[in-house]
CSV table of C-alpha atoms and ligand atoms in Angstrom, one decimal:
chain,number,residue,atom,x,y,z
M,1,UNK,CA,-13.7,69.8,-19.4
M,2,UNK,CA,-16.9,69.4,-18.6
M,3,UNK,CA,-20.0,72.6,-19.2
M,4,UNK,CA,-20.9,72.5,-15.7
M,5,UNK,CA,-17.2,74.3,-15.2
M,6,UNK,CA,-18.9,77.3,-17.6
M,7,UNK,CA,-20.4,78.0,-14.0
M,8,UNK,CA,-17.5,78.0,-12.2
M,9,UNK,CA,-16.2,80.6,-14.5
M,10,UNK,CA,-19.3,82.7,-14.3
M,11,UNK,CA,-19.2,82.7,-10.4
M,12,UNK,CA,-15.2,83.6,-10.3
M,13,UNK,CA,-15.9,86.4,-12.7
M,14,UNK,CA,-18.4,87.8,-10.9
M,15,UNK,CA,-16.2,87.8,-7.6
M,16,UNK,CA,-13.6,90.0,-9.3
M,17,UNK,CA,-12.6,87.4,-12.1
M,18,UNK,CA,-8.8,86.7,-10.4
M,19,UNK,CA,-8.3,84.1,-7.9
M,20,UNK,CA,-5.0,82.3,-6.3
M,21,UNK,CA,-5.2,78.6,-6.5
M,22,UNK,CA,-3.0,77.3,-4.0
M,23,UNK,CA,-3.1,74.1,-5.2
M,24,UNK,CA,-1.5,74.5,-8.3
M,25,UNK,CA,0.5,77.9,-6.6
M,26,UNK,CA,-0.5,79.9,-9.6
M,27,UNK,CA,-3.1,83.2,-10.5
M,28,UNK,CA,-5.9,82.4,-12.7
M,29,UNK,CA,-7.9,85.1,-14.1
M,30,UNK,CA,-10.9,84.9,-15.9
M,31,UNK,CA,-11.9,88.0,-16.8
M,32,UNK,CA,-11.7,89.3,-20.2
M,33,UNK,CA,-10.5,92.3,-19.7
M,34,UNK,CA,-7.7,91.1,-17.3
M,35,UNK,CA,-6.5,88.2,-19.9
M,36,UNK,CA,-6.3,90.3,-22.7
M,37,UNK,CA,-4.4,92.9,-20.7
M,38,UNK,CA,-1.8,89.7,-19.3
M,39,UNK,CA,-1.8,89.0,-23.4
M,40,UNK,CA,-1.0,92.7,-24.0
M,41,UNK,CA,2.0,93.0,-21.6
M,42,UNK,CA,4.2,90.6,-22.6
M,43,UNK,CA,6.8,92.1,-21.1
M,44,UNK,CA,5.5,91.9,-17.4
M,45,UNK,CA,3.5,88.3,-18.3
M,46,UNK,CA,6.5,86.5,-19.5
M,47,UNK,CA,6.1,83.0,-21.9
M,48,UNK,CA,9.5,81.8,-20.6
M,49,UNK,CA,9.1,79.6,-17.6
M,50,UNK,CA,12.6,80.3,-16.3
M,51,UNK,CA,11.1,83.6,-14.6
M,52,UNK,CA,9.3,81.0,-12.3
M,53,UNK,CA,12.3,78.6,-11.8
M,54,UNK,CA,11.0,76.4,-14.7
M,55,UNK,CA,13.2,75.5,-17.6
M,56,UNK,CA,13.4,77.6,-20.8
M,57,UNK,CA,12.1,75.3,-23.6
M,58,UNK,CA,13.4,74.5,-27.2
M,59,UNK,CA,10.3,76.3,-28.9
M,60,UNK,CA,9.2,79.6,-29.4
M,61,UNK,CA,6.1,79.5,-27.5
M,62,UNK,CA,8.0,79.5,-24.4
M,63,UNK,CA,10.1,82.5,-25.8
M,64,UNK,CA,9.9,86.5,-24.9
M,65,UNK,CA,10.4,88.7,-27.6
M,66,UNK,CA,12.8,90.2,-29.3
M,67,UNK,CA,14.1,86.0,-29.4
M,68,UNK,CA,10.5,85.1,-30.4
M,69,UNK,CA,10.2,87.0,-32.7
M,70,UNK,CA,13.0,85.8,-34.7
M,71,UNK,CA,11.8,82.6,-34.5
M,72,UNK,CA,8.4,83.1,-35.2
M,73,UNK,CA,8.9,85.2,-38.3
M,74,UNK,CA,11.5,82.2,-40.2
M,75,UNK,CA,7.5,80.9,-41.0
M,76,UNK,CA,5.1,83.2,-40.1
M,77,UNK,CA,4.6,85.2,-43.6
M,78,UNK,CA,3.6,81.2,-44.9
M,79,UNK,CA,1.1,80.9,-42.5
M,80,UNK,CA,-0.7,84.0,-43.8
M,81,UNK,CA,-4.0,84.1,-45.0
M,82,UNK,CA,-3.2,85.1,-48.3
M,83,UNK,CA,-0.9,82.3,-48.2
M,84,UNK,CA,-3.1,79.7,-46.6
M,85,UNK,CA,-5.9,80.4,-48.6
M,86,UNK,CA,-4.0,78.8,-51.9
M,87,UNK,CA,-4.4,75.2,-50.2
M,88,UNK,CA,-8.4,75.1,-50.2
M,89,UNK,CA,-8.7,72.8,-53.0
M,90,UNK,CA,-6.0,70.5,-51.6
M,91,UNK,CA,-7.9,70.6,-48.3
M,92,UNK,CA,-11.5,70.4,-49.6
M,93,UNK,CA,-10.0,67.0,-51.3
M,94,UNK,CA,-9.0,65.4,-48.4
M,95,UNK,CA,-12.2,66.7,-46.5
M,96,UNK,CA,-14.2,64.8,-49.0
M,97,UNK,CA,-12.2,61.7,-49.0
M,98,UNK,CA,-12.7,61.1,-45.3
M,99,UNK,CA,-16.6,62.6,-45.6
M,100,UNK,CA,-17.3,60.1,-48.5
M,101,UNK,CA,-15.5,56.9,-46.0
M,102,UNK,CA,-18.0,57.6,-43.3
M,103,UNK,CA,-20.7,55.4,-42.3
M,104,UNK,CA,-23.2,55.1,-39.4
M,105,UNK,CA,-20.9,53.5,-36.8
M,106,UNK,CA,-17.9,56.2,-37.7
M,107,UNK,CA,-16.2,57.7,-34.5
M,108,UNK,CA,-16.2,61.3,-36.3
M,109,UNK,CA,-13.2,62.1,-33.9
M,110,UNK,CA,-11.3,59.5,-34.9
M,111,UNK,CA,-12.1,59.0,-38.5
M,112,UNK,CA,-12.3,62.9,-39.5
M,113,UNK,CA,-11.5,65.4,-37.2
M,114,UNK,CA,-8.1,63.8,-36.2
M,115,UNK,CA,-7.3,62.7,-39.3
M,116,UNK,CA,-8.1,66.5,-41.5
M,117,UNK,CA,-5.9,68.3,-39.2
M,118,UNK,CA,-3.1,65.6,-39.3
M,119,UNK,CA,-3.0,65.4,-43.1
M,120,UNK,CA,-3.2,69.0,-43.7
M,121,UNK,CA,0.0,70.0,-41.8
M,122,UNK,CA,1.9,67.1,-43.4
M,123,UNK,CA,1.3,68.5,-47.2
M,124,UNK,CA,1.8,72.2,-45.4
M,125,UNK,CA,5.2,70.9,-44.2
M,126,UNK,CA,6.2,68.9,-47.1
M,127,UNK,CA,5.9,65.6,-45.6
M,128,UNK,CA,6.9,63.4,-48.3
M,129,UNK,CA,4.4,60.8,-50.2
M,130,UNK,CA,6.1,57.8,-48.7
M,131,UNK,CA,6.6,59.1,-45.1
M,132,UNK,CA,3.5,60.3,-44.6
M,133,UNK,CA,2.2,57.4,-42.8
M,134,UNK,CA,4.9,57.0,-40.0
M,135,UNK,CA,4.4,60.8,-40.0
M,136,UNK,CA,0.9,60.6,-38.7
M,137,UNK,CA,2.0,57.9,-36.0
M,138,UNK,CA,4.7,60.4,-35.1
M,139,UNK,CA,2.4,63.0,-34.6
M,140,UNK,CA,-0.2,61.1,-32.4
M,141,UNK,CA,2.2,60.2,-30.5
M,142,UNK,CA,3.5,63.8,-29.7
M,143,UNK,CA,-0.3,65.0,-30.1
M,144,UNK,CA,-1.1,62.2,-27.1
M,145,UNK,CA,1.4,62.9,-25.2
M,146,UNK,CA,1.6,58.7,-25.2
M,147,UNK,CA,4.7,56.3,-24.7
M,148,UNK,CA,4.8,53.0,-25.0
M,149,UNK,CA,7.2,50.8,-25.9
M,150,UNK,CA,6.6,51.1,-29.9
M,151,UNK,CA,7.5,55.3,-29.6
M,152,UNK,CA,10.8,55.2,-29.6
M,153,UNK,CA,11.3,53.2,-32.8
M,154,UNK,CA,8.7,55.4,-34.5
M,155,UNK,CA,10.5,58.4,-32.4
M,156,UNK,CA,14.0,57.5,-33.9
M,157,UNK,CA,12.8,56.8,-37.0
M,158,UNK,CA,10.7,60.1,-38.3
M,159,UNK,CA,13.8,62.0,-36.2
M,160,UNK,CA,16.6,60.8,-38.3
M,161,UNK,CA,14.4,61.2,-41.7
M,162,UNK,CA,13.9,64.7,-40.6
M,163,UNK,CA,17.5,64.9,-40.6
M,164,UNK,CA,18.1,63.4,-43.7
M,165,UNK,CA,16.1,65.8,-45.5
M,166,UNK,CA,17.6,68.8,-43.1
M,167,UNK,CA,20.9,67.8,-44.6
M,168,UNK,CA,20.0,66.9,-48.1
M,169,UNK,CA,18.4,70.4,-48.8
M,170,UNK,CA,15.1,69.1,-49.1
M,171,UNK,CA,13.0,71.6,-50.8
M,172,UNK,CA,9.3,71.3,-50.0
M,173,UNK,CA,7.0,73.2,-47.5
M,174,UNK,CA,7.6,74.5,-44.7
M,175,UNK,CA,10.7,71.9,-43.9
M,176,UNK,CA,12.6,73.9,-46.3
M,177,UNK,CA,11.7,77.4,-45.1
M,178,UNK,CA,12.4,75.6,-41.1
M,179,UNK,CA,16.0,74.6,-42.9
M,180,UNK,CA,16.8,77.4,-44.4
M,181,UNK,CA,15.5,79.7,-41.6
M,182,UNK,CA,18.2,82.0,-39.5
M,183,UNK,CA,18.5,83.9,-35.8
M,184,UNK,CA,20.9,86.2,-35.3
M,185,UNK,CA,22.4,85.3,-38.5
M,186,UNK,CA,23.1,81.6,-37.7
M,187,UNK,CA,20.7,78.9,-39.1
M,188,UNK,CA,18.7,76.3,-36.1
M,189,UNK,CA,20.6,73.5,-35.0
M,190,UNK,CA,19.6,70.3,-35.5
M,191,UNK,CA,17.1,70.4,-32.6
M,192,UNK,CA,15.9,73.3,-32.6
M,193,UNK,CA,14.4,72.4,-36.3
M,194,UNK,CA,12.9,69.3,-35.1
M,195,UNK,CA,12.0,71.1,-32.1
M,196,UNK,CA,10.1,73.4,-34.7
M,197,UNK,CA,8.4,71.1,-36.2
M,198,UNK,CA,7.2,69.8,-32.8
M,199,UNK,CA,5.3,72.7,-31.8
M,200,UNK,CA,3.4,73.0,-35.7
M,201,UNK,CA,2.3,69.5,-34.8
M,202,UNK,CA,1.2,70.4,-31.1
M,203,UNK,CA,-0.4,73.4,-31.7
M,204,UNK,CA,-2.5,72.7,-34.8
M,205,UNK,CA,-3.6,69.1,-34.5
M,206,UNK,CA,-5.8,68.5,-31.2
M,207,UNK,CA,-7.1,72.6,-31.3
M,208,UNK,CA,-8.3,72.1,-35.3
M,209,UNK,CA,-10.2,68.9,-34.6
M,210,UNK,CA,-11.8,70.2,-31.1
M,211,UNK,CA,-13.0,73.0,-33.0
M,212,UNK,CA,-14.6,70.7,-36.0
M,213,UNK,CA,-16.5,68.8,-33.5
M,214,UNK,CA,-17.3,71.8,-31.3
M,215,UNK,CA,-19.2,72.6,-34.3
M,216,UNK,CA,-21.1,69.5,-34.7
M,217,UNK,CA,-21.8,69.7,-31.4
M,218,UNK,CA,-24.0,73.5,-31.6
M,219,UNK,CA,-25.4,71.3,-35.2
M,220,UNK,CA,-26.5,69.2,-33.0
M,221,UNK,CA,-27.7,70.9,-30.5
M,222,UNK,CA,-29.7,73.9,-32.6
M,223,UNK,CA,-31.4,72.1,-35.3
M,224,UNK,CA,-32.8,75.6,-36.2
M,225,UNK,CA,-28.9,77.4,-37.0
M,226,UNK,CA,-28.5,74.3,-39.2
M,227,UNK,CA,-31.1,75.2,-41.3
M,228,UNK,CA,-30.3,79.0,-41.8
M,229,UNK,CA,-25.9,78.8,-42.5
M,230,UNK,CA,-27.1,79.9,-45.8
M,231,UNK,CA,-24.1,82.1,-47.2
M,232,UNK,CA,-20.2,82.1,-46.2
M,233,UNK,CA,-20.8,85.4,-44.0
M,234,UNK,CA,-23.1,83.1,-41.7
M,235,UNK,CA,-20.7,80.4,-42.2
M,236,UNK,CA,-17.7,82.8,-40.9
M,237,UNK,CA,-20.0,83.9,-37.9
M,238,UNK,CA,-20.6,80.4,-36.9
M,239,UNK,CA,-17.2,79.4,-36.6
M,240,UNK,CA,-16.0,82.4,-34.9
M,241,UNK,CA,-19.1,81.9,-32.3
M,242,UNK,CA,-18.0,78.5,-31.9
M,243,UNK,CA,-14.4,79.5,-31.1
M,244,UNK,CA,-15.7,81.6,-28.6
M,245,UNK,CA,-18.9,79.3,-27.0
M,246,UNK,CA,-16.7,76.7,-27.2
M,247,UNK,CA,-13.0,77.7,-27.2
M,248,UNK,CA,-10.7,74.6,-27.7
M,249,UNK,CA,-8.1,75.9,-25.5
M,250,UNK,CA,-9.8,76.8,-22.0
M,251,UNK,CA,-7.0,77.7,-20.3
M,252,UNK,CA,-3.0,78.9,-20.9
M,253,UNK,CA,-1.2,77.3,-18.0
M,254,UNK,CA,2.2,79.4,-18.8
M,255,UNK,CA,2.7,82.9,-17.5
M,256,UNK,CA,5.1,83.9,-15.7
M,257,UNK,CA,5.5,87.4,-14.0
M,258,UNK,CA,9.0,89.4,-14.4
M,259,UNK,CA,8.2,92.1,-11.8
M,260,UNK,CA,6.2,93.2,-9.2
M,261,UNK,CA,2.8,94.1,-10.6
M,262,UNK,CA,-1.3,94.3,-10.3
M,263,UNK,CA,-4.0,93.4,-11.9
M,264,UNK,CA,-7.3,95.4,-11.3
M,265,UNK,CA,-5.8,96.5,-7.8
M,266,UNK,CA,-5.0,92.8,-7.3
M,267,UNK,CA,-1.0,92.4,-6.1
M,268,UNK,CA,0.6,89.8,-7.8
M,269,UNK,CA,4.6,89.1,-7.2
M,270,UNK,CA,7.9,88.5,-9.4
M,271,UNK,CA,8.6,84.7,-10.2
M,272,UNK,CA,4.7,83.6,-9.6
M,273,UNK,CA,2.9,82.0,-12.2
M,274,UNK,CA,-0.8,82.6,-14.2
M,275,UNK,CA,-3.1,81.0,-16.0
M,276,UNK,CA,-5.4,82.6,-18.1
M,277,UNK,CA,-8.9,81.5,-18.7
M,278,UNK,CA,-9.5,82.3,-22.6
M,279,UNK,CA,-12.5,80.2,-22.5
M,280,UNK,CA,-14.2,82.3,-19.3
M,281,UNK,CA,-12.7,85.5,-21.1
M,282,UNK,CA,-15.2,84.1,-24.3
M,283,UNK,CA,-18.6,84.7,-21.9
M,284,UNK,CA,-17.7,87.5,-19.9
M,285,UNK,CA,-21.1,89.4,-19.9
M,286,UNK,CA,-19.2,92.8,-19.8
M,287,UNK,CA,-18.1,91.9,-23.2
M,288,UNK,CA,-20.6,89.8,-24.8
M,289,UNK,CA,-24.2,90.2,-25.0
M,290,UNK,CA,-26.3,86.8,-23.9
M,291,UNK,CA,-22.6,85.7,-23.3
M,292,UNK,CA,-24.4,82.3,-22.7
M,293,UNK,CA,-25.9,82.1,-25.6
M,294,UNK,CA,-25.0,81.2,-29.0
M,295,UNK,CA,-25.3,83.9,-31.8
M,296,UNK,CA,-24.2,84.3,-35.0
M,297,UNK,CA,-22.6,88.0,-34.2
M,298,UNK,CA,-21.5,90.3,-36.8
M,299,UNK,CA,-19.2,91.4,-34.1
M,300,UNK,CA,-16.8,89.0,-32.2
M,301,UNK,CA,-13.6,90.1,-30.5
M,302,UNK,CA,-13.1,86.5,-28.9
M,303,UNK,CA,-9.6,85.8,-27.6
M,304,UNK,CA,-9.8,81.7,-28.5
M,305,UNK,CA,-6.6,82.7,-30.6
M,306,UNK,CA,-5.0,84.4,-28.0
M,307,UNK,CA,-4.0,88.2,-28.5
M,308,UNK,CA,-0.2,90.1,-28.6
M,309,UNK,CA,2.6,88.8,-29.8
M,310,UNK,CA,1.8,85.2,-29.1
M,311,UNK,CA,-1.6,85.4,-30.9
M,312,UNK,CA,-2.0,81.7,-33.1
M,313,UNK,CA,0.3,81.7,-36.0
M,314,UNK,CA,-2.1,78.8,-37.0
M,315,UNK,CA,-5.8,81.0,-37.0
M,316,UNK,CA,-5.9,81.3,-41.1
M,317,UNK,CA,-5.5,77.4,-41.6
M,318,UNK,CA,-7.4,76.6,-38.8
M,319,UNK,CA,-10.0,78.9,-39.9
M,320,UNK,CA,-10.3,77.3,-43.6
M,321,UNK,CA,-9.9,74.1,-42.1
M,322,UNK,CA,-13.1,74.5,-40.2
M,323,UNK,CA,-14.9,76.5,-43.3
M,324,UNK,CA,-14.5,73.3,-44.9
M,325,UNK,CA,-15.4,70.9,-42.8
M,326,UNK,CA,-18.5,73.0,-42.1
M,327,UNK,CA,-19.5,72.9,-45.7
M,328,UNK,CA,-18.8,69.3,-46.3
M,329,UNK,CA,-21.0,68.6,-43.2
M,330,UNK,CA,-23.6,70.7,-44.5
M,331,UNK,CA,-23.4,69.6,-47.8
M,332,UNK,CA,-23.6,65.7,-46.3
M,333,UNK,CA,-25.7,65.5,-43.8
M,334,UNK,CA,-29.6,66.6,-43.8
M,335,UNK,CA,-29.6,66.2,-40.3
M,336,UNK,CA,-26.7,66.1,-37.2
M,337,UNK,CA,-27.7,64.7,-33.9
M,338,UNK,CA,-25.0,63.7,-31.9
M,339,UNK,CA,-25.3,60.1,-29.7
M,340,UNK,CA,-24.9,61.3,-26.4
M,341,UNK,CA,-24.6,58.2,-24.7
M,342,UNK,CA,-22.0,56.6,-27.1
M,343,UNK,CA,-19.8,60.2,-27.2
M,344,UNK,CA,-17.8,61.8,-24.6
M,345,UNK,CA,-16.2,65.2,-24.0
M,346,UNK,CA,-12.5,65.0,-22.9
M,347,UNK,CA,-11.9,64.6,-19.8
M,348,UNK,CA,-8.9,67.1,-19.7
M,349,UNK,CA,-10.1,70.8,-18.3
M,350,UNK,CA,-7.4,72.8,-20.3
M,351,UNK,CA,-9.4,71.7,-23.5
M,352,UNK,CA,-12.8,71.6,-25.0
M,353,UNK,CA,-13.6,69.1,-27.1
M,354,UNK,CA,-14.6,65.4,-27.6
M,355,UNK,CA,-12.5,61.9,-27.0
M,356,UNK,CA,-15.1,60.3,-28.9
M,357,UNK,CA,-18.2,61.1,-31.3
M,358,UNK,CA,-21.2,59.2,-32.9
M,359,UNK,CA,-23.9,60.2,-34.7
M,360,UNK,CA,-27.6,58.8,-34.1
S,1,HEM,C1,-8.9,76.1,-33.6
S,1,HEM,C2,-7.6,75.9,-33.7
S,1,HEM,C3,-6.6,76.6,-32.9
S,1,HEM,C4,-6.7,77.2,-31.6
S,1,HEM,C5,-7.9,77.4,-30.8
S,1,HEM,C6,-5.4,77.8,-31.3
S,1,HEM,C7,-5.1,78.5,-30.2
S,1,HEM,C8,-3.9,79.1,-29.9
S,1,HEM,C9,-3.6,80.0,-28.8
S,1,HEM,C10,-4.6,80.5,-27.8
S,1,HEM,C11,-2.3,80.4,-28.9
S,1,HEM,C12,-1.6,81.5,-28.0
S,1,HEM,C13,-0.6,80.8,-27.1
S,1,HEM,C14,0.0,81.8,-26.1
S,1,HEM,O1,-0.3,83.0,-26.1
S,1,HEM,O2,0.8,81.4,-25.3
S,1,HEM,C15,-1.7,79.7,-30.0
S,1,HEM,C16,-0.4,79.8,-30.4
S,1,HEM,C17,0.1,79.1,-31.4
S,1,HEM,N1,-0.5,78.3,-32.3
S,1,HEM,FE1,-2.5,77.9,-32.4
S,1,HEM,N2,-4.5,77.4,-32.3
S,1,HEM,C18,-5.2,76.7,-33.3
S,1,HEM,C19,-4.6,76.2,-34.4
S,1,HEM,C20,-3.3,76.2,-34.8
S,1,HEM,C21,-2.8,75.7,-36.0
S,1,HEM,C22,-3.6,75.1,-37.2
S,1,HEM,C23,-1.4,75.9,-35.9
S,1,HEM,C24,-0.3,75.5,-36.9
S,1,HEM,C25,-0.4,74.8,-37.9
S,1,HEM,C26,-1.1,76.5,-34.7
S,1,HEM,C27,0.1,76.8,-34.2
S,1,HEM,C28,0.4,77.7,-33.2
S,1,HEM,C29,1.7,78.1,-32.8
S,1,HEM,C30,3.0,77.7,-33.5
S,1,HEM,C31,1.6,79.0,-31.7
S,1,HEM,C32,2.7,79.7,-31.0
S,1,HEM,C33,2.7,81.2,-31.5
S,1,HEM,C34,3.7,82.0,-30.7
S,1,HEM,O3,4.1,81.7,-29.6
S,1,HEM,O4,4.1,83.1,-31.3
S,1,HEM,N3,-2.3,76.7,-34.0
S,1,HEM,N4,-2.7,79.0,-30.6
């Protein structure tokens, strides 16, 4: 994703904001009115791809509610804030650790804001000590979306240690809340645990660490805000405008329409699909001031998180997460000036965020 598409957006939006690509045989809407309303009616704007002759998936993402629900909730009161908030000092110590390894030639992608993510949601789910390693090749793997020839040994491997601890009532983190969880009465099978597990790893990982270097990124860019994230109120509205300037998920590919329906007059039919556009959504002008500008708001109802009943289970952790990684950033650097010509954005239009990252 690339800033010049921020244009794009701007000129869609301000020819009605909804568009039929017939390339990709799908509605995209970029208003925010529009995608929050999609968000709202989850009922008509369905998650479950079989209502477009796709295939129903293992995880809950791609679920409609009241199904969802049920799975969502087996973890969702651990993901609370109040909850999430008792892991700070666990997090602030790995945060340092990586801080204090890097030097002037670091790749900050590579050598923080993959690894925080990756390391946090292994302690969350109870990864144990000794696994932890293969863990984290596991995830990039599933994270990447990359298969070589080494995957399935690494695949097999984490797969059928999962299911060792699944079956020896292993009673750590979230594994244990995943094992012990119930729908309808009947505890997950085998791979709908794993399955689980898959979609913690995919939805927190690559979102958490675009977001950390989002945020070196406006550092770098506005010397001046550097200098004045004084207090944790201007801390909180950096982070939220940097969700919203630069929202790490641009687009949701997977919408998919249960009956006949409009949106702002437009007709749309059962069994097409929709993408929305969170990341146009985050500069609309009828909703945000200077919408192209970066402000620390006191007010900011950005949709990076989604809204409704698929809204991120993740936002708390990611949210400390980024708090501390702000902090140690602050605390560590007198300066942040990205290298543009060693760094590069990813290439991939869904997301915002960097494949690579050097300092000066
Ligand atoms: C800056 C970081 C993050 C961003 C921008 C982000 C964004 C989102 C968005 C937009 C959705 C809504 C998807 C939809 O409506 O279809 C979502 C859902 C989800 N996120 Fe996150 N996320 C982040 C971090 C996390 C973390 C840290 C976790 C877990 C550890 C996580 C786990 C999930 C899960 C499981 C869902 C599905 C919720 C459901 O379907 O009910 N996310 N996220």
């Amino acid at each position: 994703m690339h800033d010049k598409n921020f244009e794009y957006y701007r000129k869609v939006r301000n020819n009605g904001g909804i568009v039929y690509n017939n390339d990709n045989q799908c509605w995209e809407i970029y208003s925010y009115e529009a995608c929050k309303y999609a968000l709202m009616h989850d009922y008509i704007f369905s998650s479950n791809p079989e209502y477009a002759g796709g295939n129903g998936g293992l995880s809950f993402i791609n679920m409609d509610n009241p199904e969802h629900k049920e799975y969502r909730n087996i973890t969702a009161p651990y993901f609370m804030a109040t909850k999430i908030n008792n892991m700070e000092s666990n997090i602030a110590d790995i945060s340092n650790k990586l801080i204090n390894n890097l030097n002037a030639n670091s790749d900050i992608v590579k050598d923080y804001a993959v690894k925080l993510p990756v390391s946090v949601i292994s302690e969350l789910l109870g990864i144990p000590e000794t696994e932890r390693s293969k863990f984290k090749e596991w995830s990039d793997y599933i994270i990447g979306n990359k298969r070589d020839k080494n995957f399935d040994n690494v695949n097999n491997y984490m797969v059928n240690k999962l299911s060792e601890l699944f079956a020896g009532n292993y009673s750590n983190g979230i594994i244990s809340v995943i094992n012990s969880g119930s729908v309808n009465n009947k505890n997950l099978d085998i791979r709908e645990k794993i399955g689980y597990i898959m979609l913690l790893i995919i939805g927190g990982n690559e979102t958490t660490t675009n977001l950390i270097t989002n945020m070196l990124k406006v550092l770098s860019d506005n010397n001046d805000i550097m200098k004045n994230l004084n207090n944790d109120r201007d801390l909180h509205s950096f982070i939220e405008e940097t969700l919203r300037y630069y929202s790490p998920i641009q687009f949701l590919p997977h919408r998919f329409i249960k009956e006949d329906t409009e949106i702002n007059g437009v007709k749309m039919n059962k069994g097409e699909r929709l993408s929305l556009f969170l990341g146009s959504a985050n500069r609309d002008e009828d909703m945000f001031d200077n919408a192209d500008k970066f402000i620390l708001r006191d007010k900011n109802e950005h949709i990076a998180f989604g809204r409704g009943s698929h809204m991120c289970i993740g936002a708390p952790l990611a949210r400390l997460e980024a708090n501390i990684a702000l902090n140690d950033f602050l605390e560590n650097y007198k300066k942040i000036k990205i290298d543009n010509k060693k760094s590069m954005l990813l290439e991939n239009p869904m997301v915002y965020g960097y494949q690579k990252m050097f300092f000066e």
